[in-house]
Coordinates of C-alpha atoms in Angstrom, one line a residue:
X1269 CA -12.8 -7.2 86.5
X1270 CA -11.5 -4.9 89.0
X1271 CA -10.4 -2.6 86.4
X1272 CA -13.6 -2.2 83.8
X1273 CA -16.1 -3.3 86.3
X1274 CA -16.0 -3.2 90.4
X1275 CA -13.8 -0.6 90.9
X1276 CA -15.2 1.6 88.7
X1277 CA -19.2 0.5 89.9
X1278 CA -17.7 0.5 93.1
X1279 CA -16.6 4.0 92.4
X1280 CA -20.0 5.6 91.3
X1281 CA -22.5 3.9 93.9
X1282 CA -22.1 6.9 95.8
X1283 CA -25.2 9.0 97.3
X1284 CA -28.2 9.4 95.9
X1285 CA -27.1 7.2 93.1
X1286 CA -26.4 4.2 95.6
X1287 CA -30.4 5.0 97.2
X1288 CA -31.9 5.1 94.5
X1289 CA -30.6 1.7 92.2
X1290 CA -30.8 0.0 95.6
X1291 CA -35.0 1.5 95.7
X1292 CA -35.2 -0.4 91.6
X1293 CA -33.1 -3.2 92.3
X1294 CA -29.5 -4.6 91.9
X1295 CA -27.4 -4.3 88.2
X1296 CA -26.9 -8.0 86.9
X1297 CA -23.9 -8.7 84.4
X1298 CA -24.6 -12.0 82.5
X1299 CA -21.7 -14.2 81.7
X1300 CA -22.9 -16.7 78.9
X1301 CA -20.9 -19.9 78.0
X1302 CA -18.8 -19.3 80.4
X1303 CA -17.6 -23.7 79.6
X1304 CA -16.8 -22.5 76.4
X1305 CA -13.2 -20.9 78.3
X1306 CA -10.5 -23.2 77.5
X1307 CA -8.2 -21.4 80.4
X1308 CA -10.0 -23.8 83.4
X1309 CA -7.5 -22.2 85.4
X1310 CA -8.7 -19.2 84.6
X1311 CA -12.1 -19.6 84.6
X1312 CA -11.4 -20.3 88.2
X1313 CA -9.8 -17.0 89.5
X1314 CA -12.4 -15.8 88.1
X1315 CA -15.1 -17.4 89.9
X1316 CA -13.0 -17.0 92.9
X1317 CA -11.6 -13.0 92.4
X1318 CA -15.8 -12.5 91.9
X1319 CA -16.9 -13.9 95.3
X1320 CA -14.2 -12.3 97.2
X1321 CA -15.2 -9.1 95.5
X1322 CA -18.7 -9.7 97.2
X1323 CA -16.8 -10.6 100.9
X1324 CA -15.7 -7.0 101.1
X1325 CA -18.8 -5.4 100.2
X1326 CA -21.7 -7.8 100.2
X1327 CA -24.4 -4.4 99.8
X1328 CA -22.9 -3.6 96.9
X1329 CA -26.3 -3.7 94.4
X1330 CA -25.1 -5.7 91.8
X1331 CA -25.5 -9.8 90.9
X1332 CA -24.1 -12.0 88.1
X1333 CA -26.0 -14.8 86.5
X1334 CA -22.9 -17.2 85.3
X1335 CA -25.0 -19.9 82.2
X1336 CA -23.0 -22.5 81.4
X1337 CA -23.0 -26.2 81.1
X1338 CA -22.3 -28.7 83.4
X1339 CA -18.6 -28.5 83.9
X1340 CA -16.3 -29.9 87.3
X1341 CA -14.8 -27.4 87.5
X1342 CA -17.2 -24.7 86.9
X1343 CA -19.7 -26.5 89.2
X1344 CA -17.3 -27.6 92.6
X1345 CA -16.8 -23.3 92.7
X1346 CA -20.3 -22.5 92.7
X1347 CA -21.1 -24.7 95.2
X1348 CA -21.0 -22.7 98.0
X1349 CA -23.8 -20.6 100.4
X1350 CA -24.9 -16.7 98.5
X1351 CA -24.9 -18.6 95.4
X1352 CA -28.3 -20.0 93.7
X1353 CA -28.1 -22.8 91.1
X1354 CA -31.1 -23.8 88.4
X1355 CA -31.0 -26.9 86.1
X1356 CA -32.5 -25.0 83.0
X1357 CA -32.5 -29.9 81.8
X1358 CA -36.0 -28.4 83.7
X1359 CA -37.4 -25.4 82.0
X1360 CA -39.6 -26.1 78.7
X1361 CA -38.4 -24.1 75.5
X1362 CA -40.6 -24.8 73.2
X1363 CA -43.7 -22.6 73.6
X1364 CA -39.9 -20.3 73.2
X1365 CA -38.9 -22.0 70.2
X1366 CA -42.2 -21.8 68.3
X1367 CA -42.6 -17.7 68.7
X1368 CA -39.2 -17.7 67.5
X1369 CA -40.1 -20.0 64.2
X1370 CA -43.5 -18.5 63.6
X1371 CA -42.1 -14.8 64.0
X1372 CA -39.0 -15.3 61.5
X1373 CA -41.5 -17.3 59.0
X1374 CA -44.2 -14.1 59.1
X1375 CA -41.2 -11.8 59.1
X1376 CA -39.0 -13.4 55.3
X1377 CA -42.6 -13.4 53.9
X1378 CA -43.4 -9.4 54.0
X1379 CA -39.9 -9.4 51.9
X1380 CA -39.7 -12.7 50.1
X1381 CA -41.4 -12.1 46.8
X1382 CA -41.5 -15.8 46.5
X1383 CA -43.0 -16.9 49.5
X1384 CA -45.9 -13.6 49.1
X1385 CA -47.1 -15.4 45.9
X1386 CA -46.8 -19.3 46.6
X1387 CA -49.1 -18.1 49.9
X1388 CA -51.5 -16.2 47.9
X1389 CA -51.6 -19.8 45.1
X1390 CA -52.0 -21.8 47.9
X1391 CA -52.7 -20.5 51.6
X1392 CA -50.9 -20.1 54.8
X1393 CA -47.0 -21.5 55.1
X1394 CA -46.1 -23.2 56.6
X1395 CA -49.2 -24.3 57.8
X1396 CA -50.1 -25.8 61.2
X1397 CA -49.2 -29.0 60.2
X1398 CA -45.5 -28.4 58.7
X1399 CA -45.3 -25.9 62.1
X1400 CA -45.9 -29.2 64.4
X1401 CA -43.6 -31.5 62.7
X1402 CA -40.9 -28.8 62.5
X1403 CA -41.8 -28.6 66.2
X1404 CA -41.8 -31.7 66.8
X1405 CA -38.2 -32.7 64.4
X1406 CA -36.4 -29.8 67.0
X1407 CA -37.6 -30.5 70.0
X1408 CA -36.1 -28.5 72.7
X1409 CA -32.8 -27.1 71.0
X1410 CA -32.2 -23.9 70.5
X1411 CA -28.9 -24.4 68.2
X1412 CA -31.4 -26.8 66.0
X1413 CA -34.0 -24.4 65.6
X1414 CA -31.7 -21.3 64.8
X1415 CA -29.8 -23.4 61.7
X1416 CA -33.1 -25.8 60.5
X1417 CA -34.8 -22.1 59.9
X1418 CA -31.3 -20.5 58.3
X1419 CA -31.0 -24.3 56.2
X1420 CA -34.7 -23.8 54.8
X1421 CA -34.4 -20.0 54.4
X1422 CA -31.0 -20.2 52.2
X1423 CA -31.7 -18.2 49.3
X1424 CA -31.0 -21.0 46.2
X1425 CA -27.8 -21.6 44.3
X1426 CA -27.2 -23.1 41.1
X1427 CA -26.2 -26.8 42.7
X1428 CA -29.8 -26.6 44.9
X1429 CA -32.1 -24.2 43.3
X1430 CA -34.4 -25.8 45.8
X1431 CA -36.7 -23.5 47.5
X1432 CA -38.1 -23.0 51.6
X1433 CA -41.7 -24.5 50.7
X1434 CA -39.4 -27.4 49.0
X1435 CA -36.6 -27.2 51.6
X1436 CA -38.5 -27.1 54.4
X1437 CA -40.7 -31.1 53.5
X1438 CA -36.3 -31.8 53.6
X1439 CA -35.7 -31.0 56.7
X1440 CA -37.9 -33.3 58.4
X1441 CA -35.4 -35.7 58.0
X1442 CA -33.0 -35.0 58.8
X1443 CA -31.5 -36.2 61.8
X1444 CA -30.0 -33.7 64.0
X1445 CA -27.4 -31.5 63.4
X1446 CA -24.4 -34.0 61.3
X1447 CA -27.7 -34.2 58.4
X1448 CA -27.8 -30.3 58.3
X1449 CA -24.5 -30.2 58.1
X1450 CA -24.3 -32.7 55.8
X1451 CA -26.4 -31.2 53.6
X1452 CA -24.8 -27.7 54.1
X1453 CA -21.4 -28.5 53.3
X1454 CA -22.1 -29.8 50.9
X1455 CA -23.6 -27.5 48.0
X1456 CA -19.7 -25.9 47.9
X1457 CA -17.9 -28.6 48.2
X1458 CA -17.1 -28.6 44.6
X1459 CA -15.9 -25.7 44.1
X1460 CA -12.1 -24.3 44.1
X1461 CA -10.3 -24.7 47.5
X1462 CA -13.3 -25.7 49.9
X1463 CA -11.3 -28.3 51.7
X1464 CA -8.6 -26.2 52.6
X1465 CA -11.3 -23.0 53.7
X1466 CA -13.2 -25.8 55.6
X1467 CA -10.1 -27.0 57.0
X1468 CA -8.5 -24.2 57.8
X1469 CA -11.9 -23.1 59.6
X1470 CA -12.3 -25.6 61.7
X1471 CA -8.7 -26.1 63.1
X1472 CA -7.7 -22.4 63.8
X1473 CA -7.4 -21.2 67.3
X1474 CA -8.6 -17.9 66.9
X1475 CA -10.9 -17.0 64.0
X1476 CA -9.9 -15.0 60.8
X1477 CA -11.3 -11.8 58.4
X1478 CA -11.9 -13.3 55.4
X1479 CA -8.8 -11.4 54.4
X1480 CA -7.1 -12.9 57.2
X1481 CA -8.1 -16.7 55.4
X1482 CA -7.0 -15.5 52.0
X1483 CA -3.4 -14.6 52.6
X1484 CA -2.9 -17.2 54.5
X1485 CA -4.1 -19.3 52.2
X1486 CA -2.3 -17.8 49.0
X1487 CA -5.9 -17.4 47.4
X1488 CA -7.9 -14.5 46.0
X1489 CA -10.5 -13.3 48.3
X1490 CA -13.5 -14.1 45.9
X1491 CA -12.5 -17.4 46.3
X1492 CA -12.9 -17.6 49.9
X1493 CA -16.5 -15.2 49.7
X1494 CA -17.4 -17.6 47.0
X1495 CA -17.4 -21.0 49.1
X1496 CA -18.6 -18.8 52.0
X1497 CA -21.7 -17.4 51.3
X1498 CA -23.0 -21.0 50.3
X1499 CA -22.7 -22.0 54.0
X1500 CA -24.4 -19.2 55.5
X1501 CA -26.2 -21.4 57.9
X1502 CA -23.8 -22.7 59.4
X1503 CA -21.0 -20.5 59.5
X1504 CA -20.8 -16.7 60.3
X1505 CA -19.7 -14.8 57.3
X1506 CA -19.2 -10.8 57.8
X1507 CA -20.1 -8.0 56.2
X1508 CA -16.5 -6.9 54.9
X1509 CA -13.9 -8.5 54.3
X1510 CA -11.3 -7.3 56.3
X1511 CA -13.6 -6.6 59.5
X1512 CA -15.2 -9.7 61.8
X1513 CA -14.3 -13.1 61.7
X1514 CA -15.7 -16.1 60.1
X1515 CA -17.1 -18.6 62.8
X1516 CA -18.7 -21.2 63.6
X1517 CA -22.7 -21.0 64.2
X1518 CA -22.0 -23.6 66.8
X1519 CA -18.7 -25.2 67.9
X1520 CA -20.7 -28.5 67.8
X1521 CA -19.6 -27.9 63.6
X1522 CA -16.2 -27.9 64.6
X1523 CA -16.5 -31.5 66.7
X1524 CA -18.3 -32.9 63.2
X1525 CA -15.7 -31.5 61.3
X1526 CA -13.4 -33.5 63.1
X1527 CA -15.0 -36.6 63.7
X1528 CA -14.2 -39.2 60.8
X1529 CA -17.8 -41.5 61.8
X1530 CA -19.5 -37.7 61.7
X1531 CA -18.8 -36.2 58.7
X1532 CA -17.4 -39.0 55.8
X1533 CA -16.0 -37.0 53.6
X1534 CA -15.9 -34.5 54.9
X1535 CA -13.2 -34.8 57.6
X1536 CA -10.8 -32.6 58.9
X1537 CA -7.3 -35.4 59.8
X1538 CA -4.9 -33.7 62.2
X1539 CA -2.4 -34.2 59.5
X1540 CA -3.9 -31.0 58.0
X1541 CA -2.0 -28.9 61.0
X1542 CA 0.9 -30.1 58.2
X1543 CA -0.8 -27.7 55.4
X1544 CA -1.7 -25.2 57.9
X1545 CA 1.4 -24.8 59.5
X1546 CA 3.1 -24.7 55.6
X1547 CA 0.6 -22.0 54.8
X1548 CA 1.3 -20.2 58.0
X1549 CA 5.1 -19.8 57.2
X1550 CA 4.4 -19.9 53.5
X1551 CA 2.4 -16.4 53.7
X1552 CA 5.0 -14.3 56.1
X1553 CA 7.6 -15.1 52.5
X1554 CA 4.5 -14.1 49.8
X1555 CA 3.5 -10.6 51.3
X1556 CA 6.0 -9.9 53.9
X1557 CA 3.4 -8.0 55.4
X1558 CA 4.5 -7.4 59.2
X1559 CA 1.2 -6.8 59.9
X1560 CA -2.2 -7.7 59.8
X1561 CA -4.7 -10.8 61.1
X1562 CA -2.6 -13.2 59.1
X1563 CA 1.0 -12.4 60.4
X1564 CA -0.7 -12.1 64.1
X1565 CA -1.9 -15.5 64.1
X1566 CA 1.4 -16.4 62.8
X1567 CA 3.3 -15.7 65.4
X1568 CA 0.7 -16.4 68.2
X1569 CA 0.2 -20.4 66.7
X1570 CA 3.0 -21.8 64.1
X1571 CA 4.1 -23.4 67.3
X1572 CA 0.8 -25.3 68.6
X1573 CA -0.4 -26.3 64.8
X1574 CA 3.7 -27.7 64.4
X1575 CA 3.5 -29.3 67.5
X1576 CA 0.0 -30.8 66.3
X1577 CA 1.4 -31.7 62.8
X1578 CA 4.6 -33.2 64.2
X1579 CA 2.6 -35.5 66.7
X1580 CA 1.1 -37.1 64.3
X1581 CA 4.1 -37.9 61.8
X1582 CA 6.1 -38.7 65.0
X1583 CA 3.6 -41.1 66.0
X1584 CA 6.3 -44.3 65.5
X1585 CA 10.1 -44.2 65.0
X1586 CA 12.3 -41.9 63.1
X1587 CA 13.2 -44.3 60.5
X1588 CA 9.1 -44.5 59.7
X1589 CA 8.7 -41.2 59.6
X1590 CA 7.2 -40.6 55.6
X1591 CA 4.2 -38.1 57.0
X1592 CA 5.8 -34.7 56.1
X1593 CA 4.9 -34.4 53.0
X1594 CA 4.2 -31.5 50.5
X1595 CA 0.0 -30.7 50.7
X1596 CA -1.6 -31.3 47.7
X1597 CA -2.8 -28.1 48.0
X1598 CA 0.8 -25.9 47.7
X1599 CA 1.1 -23.9 44.9
X1600 CA 4.2 -23.1 42.6
X1601 CA 4.7 -19.3 43.5
X1602 CA 4.9 -20.3 47.3
X1603 CA 7.3 -21.4 49.3
X1604 CA 8.9 -24.6 48.5
X1605 CA 8.0 -26.9 51.3
X1606 CA 11.6 -28.1 51.2
X1607 CA 12.2 -24.5 53.2
X1608 CA 9.7 -24.9 55.1
X1609 CA 10.6 -28.7 56.3
X1610 CA 13.7 -27.0 57.2
X1611 CA 12.5 -23.4 59.3
X1612 CA 10.4 -26.1 61.4
X1613 CA 12.8 -28.2 61.7
X1614 CA 15.5 -25.8 63.3
X1615 CA 13.3 -24.0 64.8
X1616 CA 11.6 -27.3 66.8
X1617 CA 15.2 -27.7 68.4
X1618 CA 14.9 -24.1 70.2
X1619 CA 11.8 -24.5 71.5
X1620 CA 11.7 -24.2 75.2
X1621 CA 9.5 -27.4 75.8
X1622 CA 11.1 -29.9 73.0
X1623 CA 9.4 -32.5 70.8
X1624 CA 11.0 -35.5 72.1
X1625 CA 14.3 -35.7 73.5
X1626 CA 15.2 -38.4 70.6
X1627 CA 14.0 -36.1 68.1
X1628 CA 17.4 -34.3 68.2
X1629 CA 19.2 -35.8 66.3
X1630 CA 16.7 -37.1 63.3
X1631 CA 15.4 -33.3 63.2
X1632 CA 19.6 -32.4 62.6
X1633 CA 19.9 -34.4 59.7
X1634 CA 16.4 -33.7 58.3
X1635 CA 17.4 -29.7 58.3
X1636 CA 20.2 -29.9 56.9
X1637 CA 18.6 -32.2 54.2
X1638 CA 15.8 -29.5 53.7
X1639 CA 18.0 -26.9 53.7
X1640 CA 20.3 -28.2 50.4
X1641 CA 17.7 -29.0 48.9
X1642 CA 15.8 -25.6 49.5
X1643 CA 19.5 -23.9 48.4
X1644 CA 18.9 -25.3 45.2
X1645 CA 15.3 -24.1 44.3
X1646 CA 14.6 -21.6 42.1
X1647 CA 12.9 -18.7 42.0
X1648 CA 12.1 -15.3 43.7
X1649 CA 10.4 -16.8 47.6
X1650 CA 13.5 -19.3 48.0
X1651 CA 15.8 -16.5 47.1
X1652 CA 14.0 -14.4 50.4
X1653 CA 13.6 -16.9 52.3
X1654 CA 17.9 -17.5 52.4
X1655 CA 18.4 -14.0 52.6
X1656 CA 15.9 -13.7 55.6
X1657 CA 14.9 -17.1 56.9
X1658 CA 18.4 -19.3 57.2
X1659 CA 20.0 -16.1 58.4
X1660 CA 17.7 -15.6 61.1
X1661 CA 18.1 -19.2 62.0
X1662 CA 21.9 -19.5 61.6
X1663 CA 23.5 -16.3 61.5
X1664 CA 25.0 -16.9 58.6
X1665 CA 27.5 -19.2 59.7
X1666 CA 26.4 -22.0 57.9
X1667 CA 28.4 -22.3 54.7
X1668 CA 31.3 -22.2 57.8
X1669 CA 30.2 -24.2 60.4
X1670 CA 29.4 -27.0 58.0
X1671 CA 31.9 -26.8 56.2
X1672 CA 34.3 -27.6 59.1
X1673 CA 31.8 -30.4 60.5
X1674 CA 32.0 -31.8 57.5
X1675 CA 36.3 -32.0 57.8
X1676 CA 36.0 -32.7 61.1
X1677 CA 33.5 -36.1 60.7
X1678 CA 35.9 -37.0 57.6
X1679 CA 38.8 -36.8 60.2
X1680 CA 37.9 -38.9 63.1
X1681 CA 35.0 -41.1 62.1
X1682 CA 36.8 -42.7 59.0
X1683 CA 38.4 -45.0 61.2
X1684 CA 34.5 -45.2 63.1
X1685 CA 32.9 -45.7 59.4
X1686 CA 35.0 -47.9 58.6
X1687 CA 35.0 -50.9 61.4
X1688 CA 31.2 -50.2 61.4
X1689 CA 30.6 -52.4 58.6
X1690 CA 32.7 -55.6 60.6
X1691 CA 30.6 -54.7 63.8
X1692 CA 26.8 -54.9 64.8
X1693 CA 26.5 -50.9 64.7
X1694 CA 22.5 -49.8 64.3
X1695 CA 22.6 -48.3 60.6
X1696 CA 21.1 -45.5 61.9
X1697 CA 23.5 -45.0 64.8
X1698 CA 25.9 -44.0 61.4
X1699 CA 23.0 -41.8 60.1
X1700 CA 22.0 -39.4 62.9
X1701 CA 26.2 -38.8 63.5
X1702 CA 26.7 -37.9 60.1
X1703 CA 24.1 -34.8 59.6
X1704 CA 25.9 -32.7 57.2
X1705 CA 26.1 -35.8 54.7
X1706 CA 23.2 -34.5 53.1
X1707 CA 24.8 -31.3 52.2
X1708 CA 28.4 -33.0 50.9
X1709 CA 28.0 -35.9 48.7
X1710 CA 31.7 -37.2 48.8
X1711 CA 31.0 -38.1 52.2

């Protein structure tokens, strides 16, 4: 704000420009949806810094208009002198929504031959009665009005060849956004990769372009486009595959998809973070691109998705972990799943904030086991991973160090292992003490 707004604005507000601006009235900066910023501390600092600027320059012809849902960390900063608070709940939006819908229907009718032919045969569409019922159903929500209009006007598809005139009465039976979301998603649920594409969009921490989603999931670009084109009523689809990002029309769609009681068969479970983690790692070995949206996303967010995945799988004790299973979407030509797990287990050992202090023995054991499985896997991806990934993590010392560990365990622990059968030592202690067993069946 200092470098891009405050200082440049202050520098130009001098002489005749300043006089002219004061005569006409101040400039206004609009900050919309401040509550959607996840960094609450950053929002507080933004507001505090803003007040500091105006205290130092009280006569500067600049104002800031902030719109936001009521969030305590924002409201607490704004309830001071010099701020005018307004409650938009007291403002009626029905007239504005009606104007928006009437103008939108009129504009579409002028360029749609089917609607023009219908109007010629049946008269006005939508009728006054249609509009009254539509307005009663929508209430005061601009979001619902926008999504319902998109749903009505969506081009006919193979699974839904209905016309806008047939869809309008159907929207009146929907109960809020959830029904609309479910109806719209059902248009693409029969298509290949629908589940992976929707789940990925729902859980990404940062939106990606169509090409980024394609690279991430290891599928063709046209397959992503085919799924998304049916969902444009609820998902923004960029005009080009490589530019612009695939985003949700409204953030309530993410809440719908991640709440099983609301979404039913469209539910995206937290366990999909594991699938996403696999696709993130695998995409690196698929293309070997060191640039592009998918690569950037892996570098920034792999850690977050893996934490979510491991937390879901590690909810009980280590002996009960059976959730880290290969995704159903695993493709034969992608990175072997055991190589992915080896990478992630070893990565977990070196996290700045470890997952859990009790996890170390389990991670070491599993890493050795998965490394053995990965080394035995045929195929280009497995070989490529051994040449790059293992060397990156273990610096080429795997064979020597494991052999040393194997010899040391045999030499020093033979008496302890023999004694174990005559004692009440817990079985999993020996399992954790001997992580190299997975690589040497003779132990």
